[in-house]
GROMACS .gro file of C-alpha atoms in nm:
model
  401
    1MET     CA    1  11.476  20.138  10.130
    2ASP     CA    2  11.768  20.147   9.883
    3MET     CA    3  11.681  19.989   9.550
    4SER     CA    4  11.967  20.144   9.357
    5GLY     CA    5  12.123  19.805   9.291
    6ASN     CA    6  11.884  19.757   9.003
    7THR     CA    7  12.044  20.037   8.802
    8ALA     CA    8  12.299  19.789   8.667
    9ILE     CA    9  12.037  19.641   8.439
   10ARG     CA   10  11.825  19.954   8.395
   11GLY     CA   11  12.102  20.122   8.200
   12ALA     CA   12  12.102  19.840   7.948
   13ILE     CA   13  11.731  19.855   7.866
   14GLY     CA   14  11.785  20.034   7.535
   15GLN     CA   15  12.042  19.779   7.425
   16PHE     CA   16  11.814  19.497   7.538
   17ILE     CA   17  11.530  19.627   7.322
   18VAL     CA   18  11.770  19.632   7.028
   19LEU     CA   19  11.867  19.273   7.109
   20ILE     CA   20  11.501  19.178   7.096
   21ALA     CA   21  11.474  19.339   6.754
   22ALA     CA   22  11.769  19.141   6.623
   23THR     CA   23  11.651  18.815   6.777
   24VAL     CA   24  11.297  18.822   6.643
   25ALA     CA   25  11.367  18.962   6.298
   26ALA     CA   26  11.391  18.617   6.145
   27ALA     CA   27  11.091  18.491   6.340
   28GLN     CA   28  10.849  18.742   6.197
   29ALA     CA   29  10.653  18.641   5.892
   30GLY     CA   30  10.855  18.693   5.580
   31ALA     CA   31  10.761  18.778   5.227
   32PRO     CA   32  10.465  18.582   5.088
   33SER     CA   33  10.483  18.296   4.846
   34SER     CA   34  10.342  18.373   4.504
   35ILE     CA   35  10.192  18.224   4.191
   36GLN     CA   36  10.294  18.378   3.859
   37ILE     CA   37  10.092  18.301   3.549
   38PHE     CA   38  10.268  18.298   3.210
   39MET     CA   39  10.101  18.282   2.870
   40PRO     CA   40  10.188  17.981   2.646
   41GLY     CA   41  10.471  18.172   2.481
   42GLY     CA   42  10.624  18.279   2.812
   43SER     CA   43  10.494  18.637   2.817
   44LEU     CA   44  10.304  18.791   3.108
   45PRO     CA   45   9.925  18.824   3.079
   46ASP     CA   46   9.780  19.165   3.003
   47ARG     CA   47   9.477  19.108   3.226
   48SER     CA   48   9.372  18.950   3.553
   49ILE     CA   49   9.344  18.570   3.541
   50ARG     CA   50   9.081  18.374   3.732
   51ILE     CA   51   9.225  18.070   3.912
   52GLU     CA   52   9.087  17.798   4.136
   53LEU     CA   53   9.319  17.722   4.429
   54SER     CA   54   9.265  17.393   4.617
   55ARG     CA   55   9.447  17.304   4.940
   56ASP     CA   56   9.510  16.954   5.073
   57ASP     CA   57   9.269  17.003   5.365
   58GLY     CA   58   8.978  17.039   5.120
   59ARG     CA   59   8.966  17.418   5.110
   60ILE     CA   60   8.892  17.559   4.763
   61GLU     CA   61   8.919  17.927   4.675
   62THR     CA   62   8.843  18.111   4.354
   63VAL     CA   63   9.082  18.403   4.329
   64PHE     CA   64   9.212  18.648   4.072
   65THR     CA   65   9.566  18.746   3.988
   66ASP     CA   66   9.670  19.103   3.935
   67THR     CA   67   9.678  19.239   3.578
   68LYS     CA   68  10.026  19.089   3.531
   69GLY     CA   69   9.924  18.740   3.635
   70LYS     CA   70  10.058  18.740   3.991
   71PHE     CA   71   9.876  18.614   4.301
   72LEU     CA   72  10.025  18.634   4.652
   73ILE     CA   73   9.954  18.347   4.891
   74THR     CA   74   9.882  18.533   5.214
   75GLY     CA   75   9.654  18.539   5.518
   76ASP     CA   76   9.499  18.217   5.638
   77LEU     CA   77   9.598  18.037   5.316
   78VAL     CA   78   9.956  18.029   5.446
   79ARG     CA   79  10.061  17.691   5.588
   80ASP     CA   80  10.274  17.388   5.506
   81ALA     CA   81  10.043  17.243   5.244
   82ASP     CA   82   9.997  17.090   4.902
   83PHE     CA   83   9.802  17.304   4.654
   84VAL     CA   84   9.647  17.254   4.312
   85VAL     CA   85   9.610  17.549   4.073
   86ARG     CA   86   9.347  17.513   3.802
   87VAL     CA   87   9.305  17.771   3.526
   88GLN     CA   88   9.008  17.729   3.295
   89GLY     CA   89   9.096  17.785   2.930
   90ASP     CA   90   8.954  18.095   2.766
   91GLY     CA   91   8.906  17.928   2.425
   92ARG     CA   92   9.107  18.202   2.253
   93SER     CA   93   9.465  18.215   2.376
   94PHE     CA   94   9.522  17.925   2.617
   95ALA     CA   95   9.382  17.588   2.718
   96SER     CA   96   9.289  17.465   3.067
   97THR     CA   97   9.593  17.411   3.286
   98THR     CA   98   9.652  17.231   3.617
   99VAL     CA   99   9.966  17.257   3.833
  100THR     CA  100  10.042  17.110   4.175
  101PHE     CA  101  10.288  17.260   4.423
  102ARG     CA  102  10.376  17.276   4.791
  103THR     CA  103  10.425  17.578   5.017
  104PHE     CA  104  10.621  17.616   5.339
  105ARG     CA  105  10.518  17.852   5.617
  106ASN     CA  106  10.737  18.168   5.631
  107ILE     CA  107  10.953  18.053   5.340
  108VAL     CA  108  10.932  18.211   4.995
  109THR     CA  109  10.803  17.968   4.733
  110TYR     CA  110  10.765  18.082   4.374
  111VAL     CA  111  10.520  17.893   4.153
  112PRO     CA  112  10.536  17.970   3.781
  113VAL     CA  113  10.229  17.842   3.596
  114PHE     CA  114  10.276  17.821   3.219
  115LEU     CA  115   9.935  17.804   3.055
  116ASN     CA  116   9.884  17.528   2.802
  117PRO     CA  117   9.848  17.633   2.439
  118LEU     CA  118   9.525  17.568   2.254
  119GLU     CA  119   9.512  17.228   2.087
  120GLY     CA  120   9.683  17.248   1.750
  121ALA     CA  121   9.861  17.572   1.832
  122LYS     CA  122  10.237  17.575   1.800
  123ARG     CA  123  10.406  17.547   2.136
  124VAL     CA  124  10.655  17.830   2.177
  125SER     CA  125  10.944  17.771   2.411
  126PRO     CA  126  10.928  18.019   2.700
  127GLY     CA  127  11.307  18.022   2.721
  128VAL     CA  128  11.489  18.074   3.047
  129LEU     CA  129  11.175  18.167   3.240
  130ASN     CA  130  11.038  17.813   3.237
  131VAL     CA  131  11.261  17.633   3.483
  132ILE     CA  132  11.014  17.363   3.579
  133ASP     CA  133  10.890  17.124   3.312
  134VAL     CA  134  11.066  17.179   2.982
  135ASN     CA  135  11.313  16.900   2.900
  136VAL     CA  136  11.303  16.751   3.250
  137PRO     CA  137  11.349  16.373   3.217
  138LYS     CA  138  11.072  16.149   3.344
  139GLU     CA  139  11.302  15.995   3.606
  140ALA     CA  140  11.374  16.338   3.756
  141LEU     CA  141  11.005  16.435   3.748
  142ASN     CA  142  10.913  16.112   3.927
  143SER     CA  143  11.174  16.176   4.197
  144TYR     CA  144  11.043  16.529   4.239
  145GLN     CA  145  10.685  16.407   4.280
  146GLN     CA  146  10.798  16.146   4.533
  147ALA     CA  147  10.970  16.427   4.724
  148MET     CA  148  10.644  16.625   4.733
  149ASP     CA  149  10.457  16.316   4.851
  150ALA     CA  150  10.714  16.267   5.127
  151LEU     CA  151  10.673  16.628   5.236
  152SER     CA  152  10.297  16.581   5.258
  153ARG     CA  153  10.370  16.301   5.505
  154LYS     CA  154  10.618  16.530   5.688
  155GLU     CA  155  10.905  16.294   5.598
  156THR     CA  156  11.161  16.569   5.553
  157GLN     CA  157  11.473  16.358   5.508
  158THR     CA  158  11.300  16.135   5.254
  159ALA     CA  159  11.196  16.446   5.060
  160ILE     CA  160  11.553  16.573   5.067
  161ASP     CA  161  11.681  16.239   4.935
  162TYR     CA  162  11.432  16.237   4.647
  163LEU     CA  163  11.510  16.598   4.554
  164LYS     CA  164  11.880  16.514   4.548
  165SER     CA  165  11.796  16.220   4.324
  166ALA     CA  166  11.600  16.449   4.094
  167VAL     CA  167  11.897  16.683   4.066
  168THR     CA  168  12.133  16.392   4.006
  169SER     CA  169  11.910  16.278   3.720
  170TYR     CA  170  11.882  16.630   3.581
  171PRO     CA  171  12.149  16.869   3.718
  172LYS     CA  172  11.975  17.173   3.563
  173TYR     CA  173  11.651  17.106   3.753
  174VAL     CA  174  11.628  17.452   3.909
  175ARG     CA  175  11.286  17.399   4.063
  176ALA     CA  176  11.411  17.094   4.252
  177LEU     CA  177  11.720  17.285   4.365
  178ASN     CA  178  11.515  17.582   4.484
  179ASP     CA  179  11.273  17.357   4.674
  180LEU     CA  180  11.563  17.164   4.826
  181GLY     CA  181  11.715  17.492   4.944
  182VAL     CA  182  11.379  17.596   5.088
  183ILE     CA  183  11.361  17.277   5.294
  184TYR     CA  184  11.713  17.333   5.423
  185LEU     CA  185  11.621  17.691   5.511
  186GLN     CA  186  11.303  17.582   5.685
  187ASN     CA  187  11.502  17.333   5.892
  188ARG     CA  188  11.777  17.585   5.975
  189GLN     CA  189  12.042  17.401   5.775
  190LEU     CA  190  12.163  17.739   5.658
  191ASN     CA  191  12.495  17.641   5.503
  192ASP     CA  192  12.327  17.371   5.296
  193ALA     CA  193  12.052  17.614   5.197
  194ALA     CA  194  12.300  17.878   5.081
  195THR     CA  195  12.503  17.625   4.883
  196THR     CA  196  12.191  17.491   4.712
  197PHE     CA  197  12.053  17.832   4.620
  198ARG     CA  198  12.393  17.931   4.479
  199GLN     CA  199  12.388  17.617   4.264
  200ALA     CA  200  12.045  17.711   4.128
  201ILE     CA  201  12.157  18.068   4.059
  202LYS     CA  202  12.463  17.946   3.871
  203ILE     CA  203  12.238  17.743   3.641
  204ASN     CA  204  11.988  18.023   3.577
  205GLU     CA  205  12.049  18.369   3.721
  206SER     CA  206  11.737  18.497   3.546
  207PHE     CA  207  11.520  18.293   3.782
  208VAL     CA  208  11.497  18.543   4.063
  209TYR     CA  209  11.357  18.336   4.349
  210PRO     CA  210  11.668  18.135   4.438
  211ARG     CA  211  11.845  18.472   4.451
  212LEU     CA  212  11.578  18.607   4.685
  213ASN     CA  213  11.589  18.295   4.901
  214LEU     CA  214  11.968  18.320   4.916
  215GLY     CA  215  11.935  18.676   5.046
  216ILE     CA  216  11.692  18.559   5.315
  217THR     CA  217  11.931  18.278   5.407
  218LEU     CA  218  12.223  18.521   5.438
  219ASN     CA  219  12.012  18.735   5.670
  220ARG     CA  220  11.945  18.430   5.886
  221MET     CA  221  12.320  18.356   5.890
  222GLY     CA  222  12.397  18.709   6.008
  223LYS     CA  223  12.583  18.784   5.684
  224TYR     CA  224  12.400  19.111   5.642
  225SER     CA  225  12.648  19.290   5.418
  226GLU     CA  226  12.640  19.008   5.164
  227ALA     CA  227  12.262  18.987   5.197
  228ALA     CA  228  12.227  19.361   5.139
  229GLU     CA  229  12.433  19.335   4.822
  230ALA     CA  230  12.238  19.037   4.687
  231LEU     CA  231  11.894  19.171   4.779
  232GLY     CA  232  11.984  19.522   4.665
  233ARG     CA  233  12.056  19.389   4.316
  234ILE     CA  234  11.717  19.220   4.304
  235PHE     CA  235  11.546  19.533   4.433
  236ARG     CA  236  11.715  19.759   4.178
  237GLU     CA  237  11.682  19.525   3.881
  238THR     CA  238  11.327  19.400   3.931
  239ALA     CA  239  11.154  19.623   4.189
  240LEU     CA  240  11.015  19.293   4.317
  241PRO     CA  241  10.775  19.380   4.602
  242ILE     CA  242  10.853  19.071   4.809
  243ALA     CA  243  11.223  19.164   4.813
  244ARG     CA  244  11.154  19.479   5.015
  245LEU     CA  245  11.127  19.341   5.368
  246PRO     CA  246  11.435  19.115   5.360
  247TYR     CA  247  11.631  19.396   5.191
  248ALA     CA  248  11.519  19.642   5.460
  249GLU     CA  249  11.630  19.392   5.726
  250ALA     CA  250  11.977  19.368   5.572
  251LEU     CA  251  12.000  19.748   5.546
  252THR     CA  252  11.895  19.788   5.909
  253GLU     CA  253  12.154  19.542   6.033
  254THR     CA  254  12.428  19.715   5.833
  255ALA     CA  255  12.329  20.053   5.983
  256HIS     CA  256  12.189  20.195   5.659
  257TYR     CA  257  11.897  20.326   5.863
  258SER     CA  258  11.775  20.597   5.627
  259ASP     CA  259  11.755  20.361   5.329
  260ALA     CA  260  11.581  20.094   5.537
  261GLU     CA  261  11.331  20.349   5.668
  262LYS     CA  262  11.240  20.462   5.315
  263ILE     CA  263  11.171  20.106   5.202
  264LEU     CA  264  10.968  20.019   5.511
  265ARG     CA  265  10.759  20.336   5.483
  266ALA     CA  266  10.689  20.252   5.119
  267VAL     CA  267  10.561  19.907   5.221
  268CYS     CA  268  10.349  20.058   5.500
  269GLU     CA  269  10.186  20.291   5.248
  270ASP     CA  270  10.139  20.029   4.976
  271SER     CA  271   9.765  19.971   4.951
  272ASN     CA  272   9.827  19.669   4.728
  273ALA     CA  273  10.030  19.491   4.995
  274ALA     CA  274   9.856  19.233   5.212
  275GLU     CA  275   9.766  19.335   5.567
  276SER     CA  276  10.015  19.087   5.709
  277ILE     CA  277  10.294  19.244   5.503
  278ARG     CA  278  10.203  19.600   5.603
  279ALA     CA  279  10.184  19.489   5.968
  280GLU     CA  280  10.530  19.339   5.936
  281ALA     CA  281  10.660  19.661   5.780
  282HIS     CA  282  10.517  19.872   6.063
  283PHE     CA  283  10.671  19.633   6.316
  284ARG     CA  284  11.013  19.645   6.152
  285LEU     CA  285  10.996  20.023   6.126
  286GLY     CA  286  10.916  20.047   6.496
  287ALA     CA  287  11.203  19.809   6.575
  288LEU     CA  288  11.431  20.026   6.360
  289PHE     CA  289  11.330  20.332   6.559
  290ASN     CA  290  11.387  20.148   6.889
  291LYS     CA  291  11.732  20.057   6.760
  292GLN     CA  292  11.800  20.430   6.712
  293ASN     CA  293  11.648  20.522   7.051
  294ARG     CA  294  11.365  20.702   6.867
  295PHE     CA  295  11.108  20.563   7.107
  296ALA     CA  296  10.841  20.828   7.048
  297ASP     CA  297  10.854  20.748   6.675
  298ALA     CA  298  10.846  20.375   6.743
  299VAL     CA  299  10.524  20.366   6.947
  300PRO     CA  300  10.279  20.460   6.667
  301GLN     CA  301  10.443  20.208   6.434
  302PHE     CA  302  10.385  19.923   6.678
  303GLU     CA  303  10.030  20.045   6.735
  304GLU     CA  304   9.964  20.038   6.359
  305ALA     CA  305  10.111  19.687   6.337
  306LEU     CA  306   9.883  19.570   6.614
  307LYS     CA  307   9.575  19.721   6.451
  308LEU     CA  308   9.646  19.498   6.153
  309GLN     CA  309   9.773  19.193   6.346
  310PRO     CA  310   9.653  19.215   6.711
  311LYS     CA  311   9.828  18.891   6.808
  312MET     CA  312  10.177  18.990   6.690
  313VAL     CA  313  10.354  18.901   7.014
  314MET     CA  314  10.683  19.077   6.956
  315ALA     CA  315  10.508  19.397   6.856
  316HIS     CA  316  10.354  19.400   7.205
  317VAL     CA  317  10.698  19.334   7.358
  318GLN     CA  318  10.872  19.608   7.164
  319LEU     CA  319  10.584  19.847   7.226
  320GLY     CA  320  10.619  19.781   7.597
  321GLY     CA  321  10.991  19.849   7.581
  322ALA     CA  322  10.941  20.177   7.397
  323LEU     CA  323  10.670  20.290   7.640
  324PHE     CA  324  10.897  20.206   7.933
  325GLN     CA  325  11.167  20.428   7.789
  326LEU     CA  326  10.912  20.708   7.757
  327LYS     CA  327  10.816  20.653   8.123
  328ARG     CA  328  10.459  20.565   8.027
  329LEU     CA  329  10.474  20.286   8.281
  330ALA     CA  330  10.109  20.185   8.313
  331GLU     CA  331  10.082  20.152   7.935
  332ALA     CA  332  10.411  19.962   7.921
  333GLU     CA  333  10.287  19.718   8.185
  334HIS     CA  334   9.965  19.659   7.989
  335ALA     CA  335  10.153  19.592   7.662
  336LEU     CA  336  10.400  19.355   7.824
  337LEU     CA  337  10.133  19.160   8.009
  338LYS     CA  338   9.946  19.122   7.680
  339ALA     CA  339  10.264  18.999   7.511
  340TYR     CA  340  10.314  18.731   7.775
  341GLU     CA  341   9.947  18.635   7.766
  342LEU     CA  342   9.973  18.574   7.392
  343GLY     CA  343  10.323  18.429   7.372
  344GLY     CA  344  10.389  18.260   7.706
  345THR     CA  345  10.747  18.145   7.748
  346SER     CA  346  10.825  18.243   7.388
  347ALA     CA  347  10.777  18.601   7.507
  348GLY     CA  348  11.005  18.558   7.806
  349ALA     CA  349  11.176  18.889   7.724
  350ALA     CA  350  10.854  19.062   7.826
  351GLN     CA  351  10.914  18.944   8.183
  352PHE     CA  352  11.250  19.123   8.198
  353LEU     CA  353  11.089  19.447   8.085
  354LEU     CA  354  10.800  19.388   8.325
  355GLY     CA  355  11.050  19.352   8.607
  356GLU     CA  356  11.196  19.691   8.519
  357THR     CA  357  10.850  19.843   8.486
  358TYR     CA  358  10.739  19.709   8.826
  359HIS     CA  359  11.062  19.823   8.987
  360SER     CA  360  11.014  20.176   8.854
  361GLN     CA  361  10.664  20.180   9.003
  362GLY     CA  362  10.781  20.057   9.342
  363LYS     CA  363  10.614  19.717   9.298
  364TYR     CA  364  10.918  19.529   9.424
  365GLU     CA  365  10.765  19.188   9.494
  366LEU     CA  366  10.618  19.184   9.145
  367ALA     CA  367  10.954  19.291   9.004
  368ILE     CA  368  11.124  18.994   9.168
  369GLN     CA  369  10.859  18.756   9.035
  370ALA     CA  370  10.900  18.894   8.684
  371PHE     CA  371  11.280  18.872   8.690
  372GLU     CA  372  11.267  18.515   8.821
  373ARG     CA  373  11.016  18.420   8.552
  374TYR     CA  374  11.246  18.575   8.291
  375LEU     CA  375  11.541  18.364   8.407
  376LYS     CA  376  11.322  18.054   8.394
  377ASP     CA  377  11.177  18.125   8.049
  378VAL     CA  378  11.496  18.242   7.876
  379PRO     CA  379  11.783  17.993   7.918
  380ASN     CA  380  12.125  18.155   7.964
  381PRO     CA  381  12.031  18.514   7.875
  382PRO     CA  382  12.327  18.752   7.827
  383ASN     CA  383  12.223  18.963   8.125
  384ALA     CA  384  12.159  18.671   8.364
  385ALA     CA  385  12.429  18.775   8.615
  386GLN     CA  386  12.296  19.131   8.639
  387VAL     CA  387  11.937  19.010   8.682
  388ARG     CA  388  12.035  18.771   8.962
  389GLU     CA  389  12.232  19.048   9.130
  390ALA     CA  390  11.931  19.280   9.110
  391ILE     CA  391  11.700  19.015   9.260
  392ALA     CA  392  11.942  18.961   9.550
  393LYS     CA  393  11.972  19.333   9.624
  394ILE     CA  394  11.595  19.390   9.609
  395ASN     CA  395  11.541  19.093   9.845
  396THR     CA  396  11.801  19.230  10.087
  397ALA     CA  397  11.646  19.574  10.080
  398LEU     CA  398  11.300  19.431  10.142
  399LYS     CA  399  11.423  19.236  10.445
  400ASN     CA  400  11.596  19.545  10.590
  401LYS     CA  401  11.317  19.794  10.547
   0.00000   0.00000   0.00000
């Protein structure tokens, strides 16, 4: 029985795995949102700060910042939610402080918390760092709060309108601009997001998070060279940990593989990074190796990612693709079936690779089923004509055997 007709798509497997890497890069969890504590004068703390973090679903956590006052919002705290930060005064250097804010899943949100001075102490202006409350007119603050209330009700357009109103009332309201850009980014209005982040940067380039969010936006727009330049500046000037993954993505997509690999390995080995971040770094490193046809190097990276995040669907897909290339077919089949079990139609690419895996094992009926499922799950894939041709030739060969 001649099954050679399937070679038309088999030869493109490597390129297809690379396509998967490019397609899912933006879908993987990005850098975490963070809270940064500042002392009343605008300086960083010299010790860990105890904070109480309340979420709008009633969850309350007592957590500690690092010794520079930073806390990363990671793990199961991550969601679209309203939060309240409460810091109990220490009676010596700052008074009790409460700040409310909102986070967005997979979008970087930076929350500076400037601790209140002790009663009677002279309030020192924190300068350019404090972009939130100093000198913001009441009208703009009210519009901002109404925007946050609208977001809590999932009224996105209303929130956008109120944030625009806040900026109209106070054009230097960088927090409102950054949050407006975040909403645009979250809703894939990438041109609007980029324009808004650029406006915030023009007002205050020292405030790094609009710059970081702009880099992420440029990655999403496929403007990787510009993203690499913007994110590279942040990385070199600040060594900001949460800039590493988006910068590595931009480097990968501009074929600066060695530089991207160094950054990703550093994140993988960073014991201070959250598990979700290290899992993402292992995944991206494996995807980078797949892109270079270094399949034997890719496999252990995906396996490490899955130890940390067993339900990372695309890690299972890419692992299956790498194992297929290494002719470890039974293992590839297992990984791809697991991917589809976890992701369903969102992991439709797994069915294409399953079709190839079944075909290579002589399981032709299963191969046809997988290819047909792929065409159903993935609308208008770039290889649709080749897949249909392969199905027809396998069917013909089966009838003539």
